[in-house]
């Protein structure tokens, strides 16, 4: 456990901030004032704030872990509520695809995968939930070693990974890369 803020803590916080922006975007696209209010009260004011001014300096790891869990819980709760109220999974996949498409400017596979890794809170770095296998300029691959998301979802995370994969496909195609997934996730530069 760290006794002072380090660059890795800012990196984890950046993932939390991005997840907050995704959840807020869902509320903009599919309004749910009660759930939105509950989320904002739970997460607190973190957008456009410096981590050093927000974090509990006596419990750095615990504070970050709590924010990750709030994001995970509300992502699941928000999406599941939408699905239960008639929003099609394909509409949500398209929503996440478009959110990925919005992120531009990644010229190498290693840069792209870095952004992918920096966008989703796969636990704390010590959890080693995600592992880069190859980070080249034209091709990159990774795998998920430990699922830290499924426990928040009623379906064990199947919906989460569908939406995350849609987002990853969006950011990949938006930056002229292909995305594929089997047991291993891969991105490759498009040549045409």
Coordinates of N, CA and C in Angstrom, one line a residue:
X1 N 0.8 -1.2 0.0 CA 0.0 0.0 0.0 C 0.9 1.2 0.0
X2 N 0.5 2.2 -0.8 CA 1.3 3.4 -0.9 C 0.9 4.5 0.1
X3 N 1.9 5.2 0.6 CA 1.7 6.2 1.6 C 1.6 7.6 0.9
X4 N 1.9 7.7 -0.4 CA 1.9 9.0 -1.1 C 1.3 8.7 -2.5
X5 N 0.8 9.8 -3.1 CA 0.3 9.7 -4.4 C 1.4 9.5 -5.4
X6 N 1.2 8.6 -6.3 CA 2.2 8.3 -7.4 C 1.5 8.4 -8.7
X7 N 2.2 8.4 -9.8 CA 1.6 8.4 -11.1 C 0.6 7.3 -11.4
X8 N 0.8 6.1 -10.8 CA -0.2 5.1 -11.0 C -1.5 5.4 -10.4
X9 N -1.6 6.1 -9.3 CA -2.8 6.5 -8.7 C -3.6 7.5 -9.6
X10 N -2.9 8.4 -10.3 CA -3.5 9.3 -11.2 C -4.0 8.5 -12.4
X11 N -3.3 7.5 -12.8 CA -3.8 6.7 -13.9 C -5.1 6.0 -13.6
X12 N -5.1 5.4 -12.4 CA -6.3 4.7 -12.0 C -7.5 5.7 -11.9
X13 N -7.2 6.9 -11.3 CA -8.2 7.9 -11.2 C -8.7 8.3 -12.6
X14 N -7.9 8.4 -13.6 CA -8.3 8.7 -14.9 C -9.3 7.7 -15.5
X15 N -9.1 6.4 -15.1 CA -10.1 5.4 -15.5 C -11.4 5.6 -14.9
X16 N -11.4 6.0 -13.6 CA -12.6 6.3 -12.9 C -13.3 7.5 -13.5
X17 N -12.6 8.5 -13.8 CA -13.2 9.7 -14.4 C -13.8 9.4 -15.8
X18 N -13.1 8.5 -16.6 CA -13.7 8.2 -17.9 C -15.0 7.3 -17.7
X19 N -15.0 6.4 -16.7 CA -16.2 5.6 -16.5 C -17.3 6.5 -16.0
X20 N -17.0 7.5 -15.2 CA -18.1 8.5 -14.8 C -18.6 9.2 -16.0
X21 N -17.8 9.6 -17.0 CA -18.2 10.2 -18.2 C -19.1 9.3 -19.0
X22 N -18.8 8.0 -19.1 CA -19.6 7.1 -19.8 C -21.0 6.9 -19.2
X23 N -21.0 6.8 -17.9 CA -22.3 6.7 -17.1 C -23.1 7.9 -17.3
X24 N -22.5 9.1 -17.2 CA -23.2 10.3 -17.4 C -23.7 10.5 -18.8
X25 N -23.0 10.0 -19.8 CA -23.4 9.9 -21.2 C -24.7 9.0 -21.4
X26 N -24.7 7.9 -20.7 CA -25.9 7.1 -20.7 C -27.1 7.8 -20.1
X27 N -26.9 8.6 -19.0 CA -28.0 9.3 -18.5 C -28.5 10.4 -19.4
X28 N -27.5 11.0 -20.2 CA -27.9 12.0 -21.2 C -28.7 11.4 -22.3
X29 N -28.3 10.2 -22.8 CA -29.0 9.6 -23.9 C -30.3 8.9 -23.4
X30 N -30.3 8.4 -22.2 CA -31.5 7.7 -21.7 C -31.7 8.2 -20.3
X31 N -32.4 9.3 -20.2 CA -32.6 9.9 -18.8 C -33.3 9.0 -17.8
X32 N -32.7 9.1 -16.6 CA -33.2 8.4 -15.4 C -32.9 9.2 -14.2
X33 N -33.6 10.3 -13.9 CA -33.2 11.3 -12.9 C -33.0 10.7 -11.5
X34 N -33.8 9.7 -11.1 CA -33.6 9.1 -9.8 C -32.2 8.3 -9.7
X35 N -32.0 7.5 -10.7 CA -30.7 6.7 -10.7 C -29.5 7.7 -10.9
X36 N -29.7 8.7 -11.7 CA -28.6 9.7 -11.9 C -28.3 10.4 -10.6
X37 N -29.3 10.8 -9.9 CA -29.1 11.5 -8.6 C -28.4 10.5 -7.6
X38 N -28.8 9.3 -7.6 CA -28.2 8.3 -6.7 C -26.7 8.1 -7.0
X39 N -26.4 8.0 -8.3 CA -25.0 7.9 -8.8 C -24.2 9.1 -8.4
X40 N -24.7 10.3 -8.6 CA -23.9 11.5 -8.3 C -23.7 11.6 -6.8
X41 N -24.6 11.2 -6.0 CA -24.4 11.3 -4.6 C -23.4 10.2 -4.1
X42 N -23.4 9.1 -4.8 CA -22.5 8.0 -4.4 C -21.0 8.3 -4.8
X43 N -20.9 8.8 -6.1 CA -19.5 9.0 -6.6 C -18.9 10.3 -6.1
X44 N -19.7 11.3 -5.8 CA -19.2 12.6 -5.4 C -18.7 13.4 -6.5
X45 N -18.3 14.6 -6.2 CA -17.8 15.5 -7.3 C -16.3 15.2 -7.7
X46 N -16.1 14.5 -8.7 CA -14.7 14.1 -9.1 C -14.3 14.7 -10.4
X47 N -15.3 15.0 -11.3 CA -14.9 15.5 -12.6 C -14.3 16.9 -12.5
X48 N -13.3 17.1 -13.3 CA -12.6 18.4 -13.4 C -11.9 18.7 -12.0
X49 N -11.6 17.7 -11.3 CA -10.9 17.9 -10.0 C -9.5 17.3 -10.0
X50 N -8.6 17.8 -9.2 CA -7.3 17.2 -9.1 C -7.4 16.1 -8.0
X51 N -6.8 14.9 -8.3 CA -6.9 13.8 -7.4 C -6.4 14.2 -6.0
X52 N -5.3 15.0 -5.9 CA -4.7 15.3 -4.6 C -5.6 16.1 -3.7
X53 N -6.6 16.8 -4.4 CA -7.6 17.6 -3.6 C -8.8 16.8 -3.2
X54 N -8.9 15.5 -3.7 CA -10.1 14.7 -3.4 C -9.8 13.5 -2.5
X55 N -8.7 12.9 -2.7 CA -8.4 11.6 -2.2 C -8.2 11.6 -0.7
X56 N -8.5 10.6 0.0 CA -8.2 10.4 1.4 C -6.7 10.0 1.5
X57 N -5.9 10.9 1.8 CA -4.4 10.6 1.8 C -4.0 9.6 2.8
X58 N -4.9 9.3 3.8 CA -4.6 8.2 4.7 C -5.0 6.8 4.2
X59 N -5.8 6.8 3.1 CA -6.3 5.6 2.6 C -6.4 5.6 1.1
X60 N -5.3 5.9 0.4 CA -5.2 6.1 -1.0 C -5.8 4.9 -1.8
X61 N -5.3 3.7 -1.5 CA -5.8 2.5 -2.2 C -7.3 2.3 -1.9
X62 N -7.7 2.4 -0.7 CA -9.1 2.2 -0.3 C -10.1 3.2 -1.0
X63 N -9.6 4.4 -1.1 CA -10.5 5.5 -1.7 C -10.6 5.2 -3.2
X64 N -9.5 4.9 -3.9 CA -9.6 4.5 -5.3 C -10.5 3.3 -5.5
X65 N -10.3 2.3 -4.7 CA -11.0 1.0 -4.8 C -12.5 1.3 -4.7
X66 N -12.9 2.2 -3.7 CA -14.3 2.5 -3.5 C -14.9 3.2 -4.7
X67 N -14.1 4.1 -5.4 CA -14.6 4.8 -6.5 C -14.8 3.8 -7.7
X68 N -13.9 2.9 -7.9 CA -14.0 1.9 -8.9 C -15.2 1.1 -8.7
X69 N -15.5 0.6 -7.5 CA -16.6 -0.2 -7.2 C -17.9 0.6 -7.4
X70 N -18.0 1.9 -7.1 CA -19.2 2.7 -7.4 C -19.4 2.7 -8.9
X71 N -18.4 3.0 -9.7 CA -18.5 3.0 -11.1 C -19.0 1.7 -11.7
X72 N -18.4 0.6 -11.2 CA -18.8 -0.7 -11.7 C -20.3 -1.0 -11.3
X73 N -20.6 -0.7 -10.1 CA -22.0 -1.0 -9.7 C -23.0 -0.2 -10.5
X74 N -22.7 1.1 -10.7 CA -23.7 1.9 -11.4 C -23.7 1.7 -12.9
X75 N -22.6 1.3 -13.5 CA -22.6 0.9 -14.9 C -23.5 -0.3 -15.1
X76 N -23.4 -1.3 -14.2 CA -24.3 -2.4 -14.3 C -25.7 -2.1 -14.0
X77 N -25.9 -1.3 -13.0 CA -27.3 -0.9 -12.6 C -28.0 -0.1 -13.7
X78 N -27.3 0.8 -14.3 CA -27.8 1.7 -15.3 C -28.2 0.9 -16.6
X79 N -27.2 0.1 -17.0 CA -27.5 -0.7 -18.2 C -28.6 -1.7 -18.0
X80 N -28.6 -2.4 -16.9 CA -29.6 -3.4 -16.6 C -31.0 -2.7 -16.5
X81 N -31.0 -1.5 -15.9 CA -32.3 -0.8 -15.9 C -32.8 -0.5 -17.3
X82 N -31.9 -0.1 -18.1 CA -32.3 0.2 -19.5 C -32.8 -1.0 -20.2
X83 N -32.1 -2.1 -20.1 CA -32.5 -3.4 -20.7 C -33.9 -3.8 -20.2
X84 N -34.1 -3.6 -18.9 CA -35.4 -4.0 -18.3 C -36.5 -3.1 -18.7
X85 N -36.2 -1.9 -19.2 CA -37.2 -1.0 -19.7 C -37.3 -0.9 -21.2
X86 N -36.8 -1.9 -21.9 CA -37.1 -2.0 -23.3 C -36.0 -1.5 -24.2
X87 N -34.9 -1.0 -23.7 CA -33.8 -0.6 -24.6 C -33.1 -1.9 -25.1
X88 N -33.0 -2.0 -26.4 CA -32.3 -3.2 -26.9 C -30.8 -3.2 -26.7
X89 N -30.3 -4.4 -26.5 CA -28.9 -4.5 -26.3 C -28.1 -4.0 -27.5
X90 N -28.7 -4.2 -28.7 CA -28.0 -3.7 -29.9 C -27.9 -2.1 -29.9
X91 N -28.9 -1.5 -29.3 CA -28.9 0.0 -29.2 C -27.7 0.4 -28.3
X92 N -27.6 -0.3 -27.2 CA -26.5 0.0 -26.2 C -25.1 -0.4 -26.8
X93 N -25.1 -1.4 -27.6 CA -23.8 -1.8 -28.3 C -23.4 -0.6 -29.2
X94 N -24.4 -0.1 -30.0 CA -24.1 1.0 -30.9 C -23.7 2.3 -30.1
X95 N -24.3 2.5 -29.0 CA -24.0 3.6 -28.1 C -22.5 3.5 -27.7
X96 N -22.1 2.4 -27.2 CA -20.7 2.2 -26.8 C -19.7 2.2 -28.0
X97 N -20.1 1.7 -29.1 CA -19.3 1.7 -30.3 C -19.1 3.2 -30.6
X98 N -20.1 4.0 -30.6 CA -19.9 5.5 -31.0 C -19.1 6.2 -29.9
X99 N -19.2 5.8 -28.7 CA -18.3 6.4 -27.7 C -16.8 6.1 -27.9
X100 N -16.6 4.9 -28.4 CA -15.2 4.5 -28.7 C -14.8 5.2 -30.0
X101 N -15.6 5.4 -30.9 CA -15.3 6.1 -32.2 C -14.9 7.6 -31.9
X102 N -15.4 8.1 -30.9 CA -15.1 9.5 -30.6 C -13.6 9.8 -30.2
X103 N -13.0 8.7 -29.8 CA -11.6 8.9 -29.4 C -10.6 8.7 -30.5
X104 N -10.0 9.7 -30.9 CA -9.1 9.7 -32.1 C -7.7 10.1 -31.8
X105 N -6.8 9.9 -32.8 CA -5.4 10.3 -32.6 C -4.4 9.2 -32.2
X106 N -4.8 7.9 -32.3 CA -3.9 6.8 -31.9 C -3.3 6.2 -33.2
X107 N -2.0 6.4 -33.4 CA -1.4 6.0 -34.6 C -0.8 4.7 -34.6
X108 N -0.4 4.2 -33.4 CA 0.2 2.8 -33.3 C -0.7 1.9 -32.5
X109 N -0.5 0.6 -32.7 CA -1.3 -0.3 -31.9 C -1.0 -0.2 -30.4
X110 N 0.3 0.1 -30.1 CA 0.7 0.2 -28.7 C 0.0 1.4 -28.0
X111 N -0.1 2.5 -28.8 CA -0.8 3.7 -28.3 C -2.3 3.4 -28.1
X112 N -2.9 2.8 -29.1 CA -4.3 2.4 -29.0 C -4.6 1.5 -27.8
X113 N -3.8 0.5 -27.6 CA -4.0 -0.4 -26.5 C -3.8 0.3 -25.2
X114 N -2.8 1.2 -25.2 CA -2.6 2.0 -24.0 C -3.8 2.8 -23.6
X115 N -4.5 3.3 -24.6 CA -5.8 4.1 -24.3 C -6.9 3.1 -23.9
X116 N -6.9 2.0 -24.5 CA -7.9 1.0 -24.1 C -7.7 0.6 -22.6
X117 N -6.5 0.3 -22.2 CA -6.2 -0.1 -20.9 C -6.4 1.1 -19.9
X118 N -6.2 2.3 -20.4 CA -6.4 3.5 -19.5 C -7.9 3.9 -19.4
X119 N -8.8 3.2 -20.0 CA -10.2 3.7 -20.1 C -11.1 2.8 -19.2
X120 N -10.7 1.6 -18.9 CA -11.6 0.7 -18.1 C -10.9 0.3 -16.8
X121 N -11.6 0.5 -15.7 CA -11.0 0.1 -14.4 C -11.0 -1.4 -14.1
X122 N -9.9 -2.0 -14.5 CA -9.7 -3.4 -14.3 C -9.1 -3.6 -13.0
X123 N -9.7 -3.2 -11.9 CA -9.2 -3.3 -10.6 C -8.0 -2.4 -10.4
X124 N -7.3 -2.7 -9.4 CA -6.0 -1.9 -9.1 C -4.9 -2.6 -9.8
X125 N -3.8 -1.9 -10.2 CA -2.7 -2.5 -10.9 C -2.2 -3.8 -10.3
X126 N -2.2 -3.9 -9.0 CA -1.7 -5.1 -8.3 C -2.6 -6.3 -8.6
X127 N -3.8 -6.1 -9.1 CA -4.7 -7.2 -9.4 C -4.2 -7.9 -10.6
X128 N -3.5 -7.2 -11.5 CA -3.0 -7.8 -12.8 C -4.1 -8.5 -13.5
X129 N -5.2 -7.9 -13.6 CA -6.4 -8.5 -14.3 C -6.2 -8.6 -15.8
X130 N -5.5 -7.7 -16.4 CA -5.3 -7.6 -17.8 C -3.8 -7.6 -18.1
X131 N -3.5 -8.4 -19.2 CA -2.0 -8.6 -19.5 C -1.8 -8.3 -21.0
X132 N -0.9 -7.4 -21.2 CA -0.4 -7.2 -22.6 C 0.5 -8.4 -23.0
X133 N 0.2 -8.9 -24.2 CA 1.0 -10.0 -24.7 C 2.0 -9.5 -25.8
X134 N 1.5 -8.6 -26.6 CA 2.3 -8.0 -27.7 C 1.9 -6.6 -27.9
X135 N 2.8 -5.7 -27.9 CA 2.5 -4.3 -28.1 C 3.4 -3.7 -29.2
X136 N 3.1 -4.0 -30.4 CA 3.8 -3.5 -31.6 C 3.2 -2.3 -32.2
X137 N 3.8 -1.8 -33.2 CA 3.3 -0.6 -33.9 C 2.1 -1.0 -34.7
X138 N 2.1 -2.2 -35.4 CA 1.1 -2.5 -36.3 C 0.1 -3.6 -35.8
X139 N 0.5 -4.3 -34.7 CA -0.3 -5.3 -34.1 C -0.1 -5.4 -32.6
X140 N -1.2 -5.7 -31.9 CA -1.0 -5.8 -30.4 C -2.1 -6.8 -30.0
X141 N -1.8 -7.5 -28.8 CA -2.7 -8.4 -28.3 C -2.6 -8.4 -26.8
X142 N -3.7 -8.8 -26.1 CA -3.8 -8.9 -24.7 C -4.8 -9.9 -24.3
X143 N -4.8 -10.2 -23.0 CA -5.8 -11.1 -22.5 C -6.3 -10.6 -21.1
X144 N -7.4 -11.1 -20.7 CA -7.9 -10.8 -19.4 C -7.7 -12.0 -18.5
X145 N -6.9 -11.8 -17.5 CA -6.5 -12.9 -16.6 C -7.6 -13.2 -15.6
X146 N -8.2 -12.1 -15.1 CA -9.1 -12.2 -14.0 C -10.3 -11.3 -14.3
X147 N -11.5 -11.8 -14.2 CA -12.7 -11.0 -14.4 C -13.0 -10.3 -13.1
X148 N -12.9 -9.0 -13.1 CA -13.3 -8.3 -11.9 C -14.6 -7.5 -12.1
X149 N -15.3 -7.7 -13.2 CA -16.5 -7.0 -13.5 C -17.8 -7.9 -13.3
X150 N -17.7 -9.1 -13.6 CA -18.8 -10.0 -13.5 C -19.7 -10.0 -12.3
X151 N -19.0 -9.8 -11.1 CA -19.7 -9.8 -9.9 C -20.7 -8.7 -9.7
X152 N -20.6 -7.6 -10.5 CA -21.5 -6.5 -10.5 C -22.7 -6.7 -11.4
X153 N -22.7 -7.7 -12.2 CA -23.8 -7.9 -13.3 C -24.6 -9.1 -13.0
X154 N -25.9 -9.0 -13.2 CA -26.8 -10.1 -12.9 C -26.5 -11.3 -13.8
X155 N -25.9 -11.0 -15.0 CA -25.6 -12.1 -16.0 C -24.1 -12.5 -15.9
X156 N -23.5 -12.1 -14.8 CA -22.1 -12.5 -14.6 C -21.1 -11.7 -15.5
X157 N -21.5 -10.6 -16.1 CA -20.7 -9.8 -16.9 C -20.7 -10.0 -18.4
X158 N -21.6 -10.9 -18.9 CA -21.7 -11.1 -20.3 C -22.1 -9.8 -21.0
X159 N -23.0 -9.0 -20.5 CA -23.5 -7.8 -21.1 C -22.3 -6.8 -21.0
X160 N -21.6 -6.7 -19.9 CA -20.5 -5.8 -19.7 C -19.5 -6.0 -20.9
X161 N -19.1 -7.2 -21.1 CA -18.1 -7.5 -22.1 C -18.6 -7.3 -23.5
X162 N -19.9 -7.5 -23.8 CA -20.4 -7.1 -25.1 C -20.3 -5.6 -25.3
X163 N -20.6 -4.8 -24.3 CA -20.5 -3.4 -24.5 C -19.1 -2.9 -24.5
X164 N -18.2 -3.5 -23.7 CA -16.8 -3.1 -23.8 C -16.2 -3.5 -25.1
X165 N -16.6 -4.6 -25.6 CA -16.0 -5.0 -26.9 C -16.6 -4.1 -28.0
X166 N -17.8 -3.7 -27.9 CA -18.3 -2.7 -28.9 C -17.5 -1.4 -28.8
X167 N -17.2 -0.9 -27.6 CA -16.4 0.3 -27.5 C -15.1 0.1 -28.1
X168 N -14.4 -1.1 -27.8 CA -13.1 -1.4 -28.3 C -13.1 -1.4 -29.8
X169 N -14.1 -2.0 -30.4 CA -14.2 -2.1 -31.8 C -14.4 -0.6 -32.4
X170 N -15.1 0.2 -31.7 CA -15.3 1.6 -32.1 C -14.0 2.4 -32.1
X171 N -13.3 2.3 -31.0 CA -12.0 3.1 -30.9 C -11.0 2.5 -31.9
X172 N -11.0 1.2 -32.2 CA -10.1 0.6 -33.1 C -10.4 1.1 -34.5
X173 N -11.7 0.9 -35.0 CA -12.0 1.3 -36.3 C -11.9 2.8 -36.5
X174 N -12.2 3.5 -35.5 CA -12.1 5.0 -35.6 C -10.7 5.5 -35.8
X175 N -9.7 4.6 -35.5 CA -8.3 5.0 -35.6 C -7.6 4.1 -36.7
X176 N -8.4 3.5 -37.6 CA -7.9 2.7 -38.7 C -7.2 1.4 -38.2
X177 N -7.8 0.7 -37.3 CA -7.3 -0.6 -36.8 C -8.5 -1.6 -36.8
X178 N -8.2 -2.8 -37.0 CA -9.2 -3.9 -36.8 C -9.2 -4.4 -35.4
X179 N -10.2 -4.9 -34.9 CA -10.3 -5.5 -33.6 C -10.9 -6.9 -33.7
X180 N -10.3 -7.9 -33.1 CA -10.9 -9.2 -33.0 C -10.7 -9.8 -31.6
X181 N -11.5 -10.8 -31.3 CA -11.4 -11.4 -29.9 C -11.8 -12.8 -30.0
X182 N -11.0 -13.6 -29.4 CA -11.3 -15.0 -29.2 C -11.0 -15.2 -27.7
X183 N -10.0 -16.0 -27.4 CA -9.5 -16.0 -26.0 C -8.5 -14.8 -25.8
X184 N -8.0 -14.4 -26.9 CA -7.0 -13.3 -26.9 C -7.7 -12.1 -27.7
X185 N -7.5 -10.9 -27.2 CA -7.9 -9.7 -27.8 C -6.8 -9.2 -28.7
X186 N -7.2 -8.8 -30.0 CA -6.1 -8.3 -30.9 C -6.6 -7.1 -31.6
X187 N -5.7 -6.2 -31.9 CA -5.9 -5.1 -32.8 C -4.7 -5.1 -33.8
X188 N -5.1 -4.7 -35.0 CA -4.1 -4.7 -36.1 C -4.4 -3.5 -37.0
X189 N -3.3 -2.9 -37.5 CA -3.4 -1.8 -38.4 C -4.1 -2.2 -39.7
X190 N -5.1 -1.5 -40.1 CA -5.7 -1.7 -41.4 C -4.8 -1.2 -42.5
X191 N -4.6 -2.0 -43.6 CA -3.6 -1.7 -44.6 C -4.3 -1.0 -45.8
X192 N -5.6 -1.0 -45.9 CA -6.3 -0.4 -47.0 C -7.1 0.8 -46.5

